[in-house]
XYZ file of C-alpha atoms in Angstrom:
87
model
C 14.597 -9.486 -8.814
C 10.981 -10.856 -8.545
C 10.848 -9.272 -4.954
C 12.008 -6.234 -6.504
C 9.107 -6.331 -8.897
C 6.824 -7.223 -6.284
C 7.777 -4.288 -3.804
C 7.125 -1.810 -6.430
C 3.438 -3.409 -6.948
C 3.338 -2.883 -3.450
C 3.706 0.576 -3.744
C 1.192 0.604 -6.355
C -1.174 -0.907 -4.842
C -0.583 1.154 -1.391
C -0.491 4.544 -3.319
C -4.392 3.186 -4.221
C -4.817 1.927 -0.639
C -3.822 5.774 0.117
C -6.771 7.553 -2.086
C -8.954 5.384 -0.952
C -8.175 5.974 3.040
C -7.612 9.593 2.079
C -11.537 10.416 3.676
C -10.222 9.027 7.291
C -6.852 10.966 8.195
C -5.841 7.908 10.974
C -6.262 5.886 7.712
C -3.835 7.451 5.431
C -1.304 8.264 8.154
C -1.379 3.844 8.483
C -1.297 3.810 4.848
C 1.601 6.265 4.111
C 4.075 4.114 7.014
C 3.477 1.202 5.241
C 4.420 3.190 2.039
C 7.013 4.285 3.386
C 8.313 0.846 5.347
C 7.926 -0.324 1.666
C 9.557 1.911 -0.112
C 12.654 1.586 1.834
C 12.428 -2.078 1.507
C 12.140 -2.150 -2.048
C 14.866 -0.028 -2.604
C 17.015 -2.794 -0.474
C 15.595 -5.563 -2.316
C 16.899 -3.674 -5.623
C 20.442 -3.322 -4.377
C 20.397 -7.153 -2.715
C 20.680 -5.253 0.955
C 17.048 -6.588 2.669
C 17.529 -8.786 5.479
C 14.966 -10.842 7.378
C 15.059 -7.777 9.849
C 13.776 -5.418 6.652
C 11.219 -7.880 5.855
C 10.101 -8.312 8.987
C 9.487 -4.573 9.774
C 7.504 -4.393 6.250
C 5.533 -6.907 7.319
C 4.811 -5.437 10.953
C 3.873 -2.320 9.399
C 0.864 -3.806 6.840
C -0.062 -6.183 10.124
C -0.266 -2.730 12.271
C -2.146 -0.823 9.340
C -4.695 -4.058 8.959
C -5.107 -3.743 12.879
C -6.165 0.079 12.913
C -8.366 -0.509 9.826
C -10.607 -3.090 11.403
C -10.681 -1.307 14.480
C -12.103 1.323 12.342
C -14.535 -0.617 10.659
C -12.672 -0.851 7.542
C -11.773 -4.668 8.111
C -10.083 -6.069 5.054
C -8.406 -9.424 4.423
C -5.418 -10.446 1.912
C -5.650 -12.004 -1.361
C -2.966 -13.736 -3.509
C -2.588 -12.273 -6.853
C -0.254 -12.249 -9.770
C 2.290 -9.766 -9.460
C 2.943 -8.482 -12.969
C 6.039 -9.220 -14.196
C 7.180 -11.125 -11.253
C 6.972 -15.037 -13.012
């Protein structure tokens, strides 16, 4: 349940990630397959289908995005926050 919870932040989040990259098409095209790669993987997480194999591809996707930003100038790094609702 609290990766569930913590997808659909994701989503959140990445639907802000989205307006902001929305000035730099390459951007938002990175932005929307992550969206996307998460989407689907929440949707497993929900119905307790998400392998290692779903995770992993999730994760290549935001590592792939992160790539294309910096190479773009728009180098950003991760932060741990509190997902809410995910205690």
């Amino acid at each position: 349940m609290k990766a569930a919870v913590a997808g659909a932040f994701t989503l959140h989040e990445l639907k802000v990630a989205k307006r902001f990259a929305a000035a730099n098409p390459t951007l938002c095209k990175g932005v929307q397959a992550v969206s996307d790669s998460f989407s689907e993987l929440t949707g497993k997480l929900r119905n307790g289908t998400a392998t290692e194999a779903d995770l992993a591809a999730g994760k290549n996707a935001f590592d792939a995005l992160q790539q294309h930003a910096a190479k773009n100038g728009y180098d950003f790094k991760e932060r741990e926050i509190a997902v809410p609702g995910a205690r």
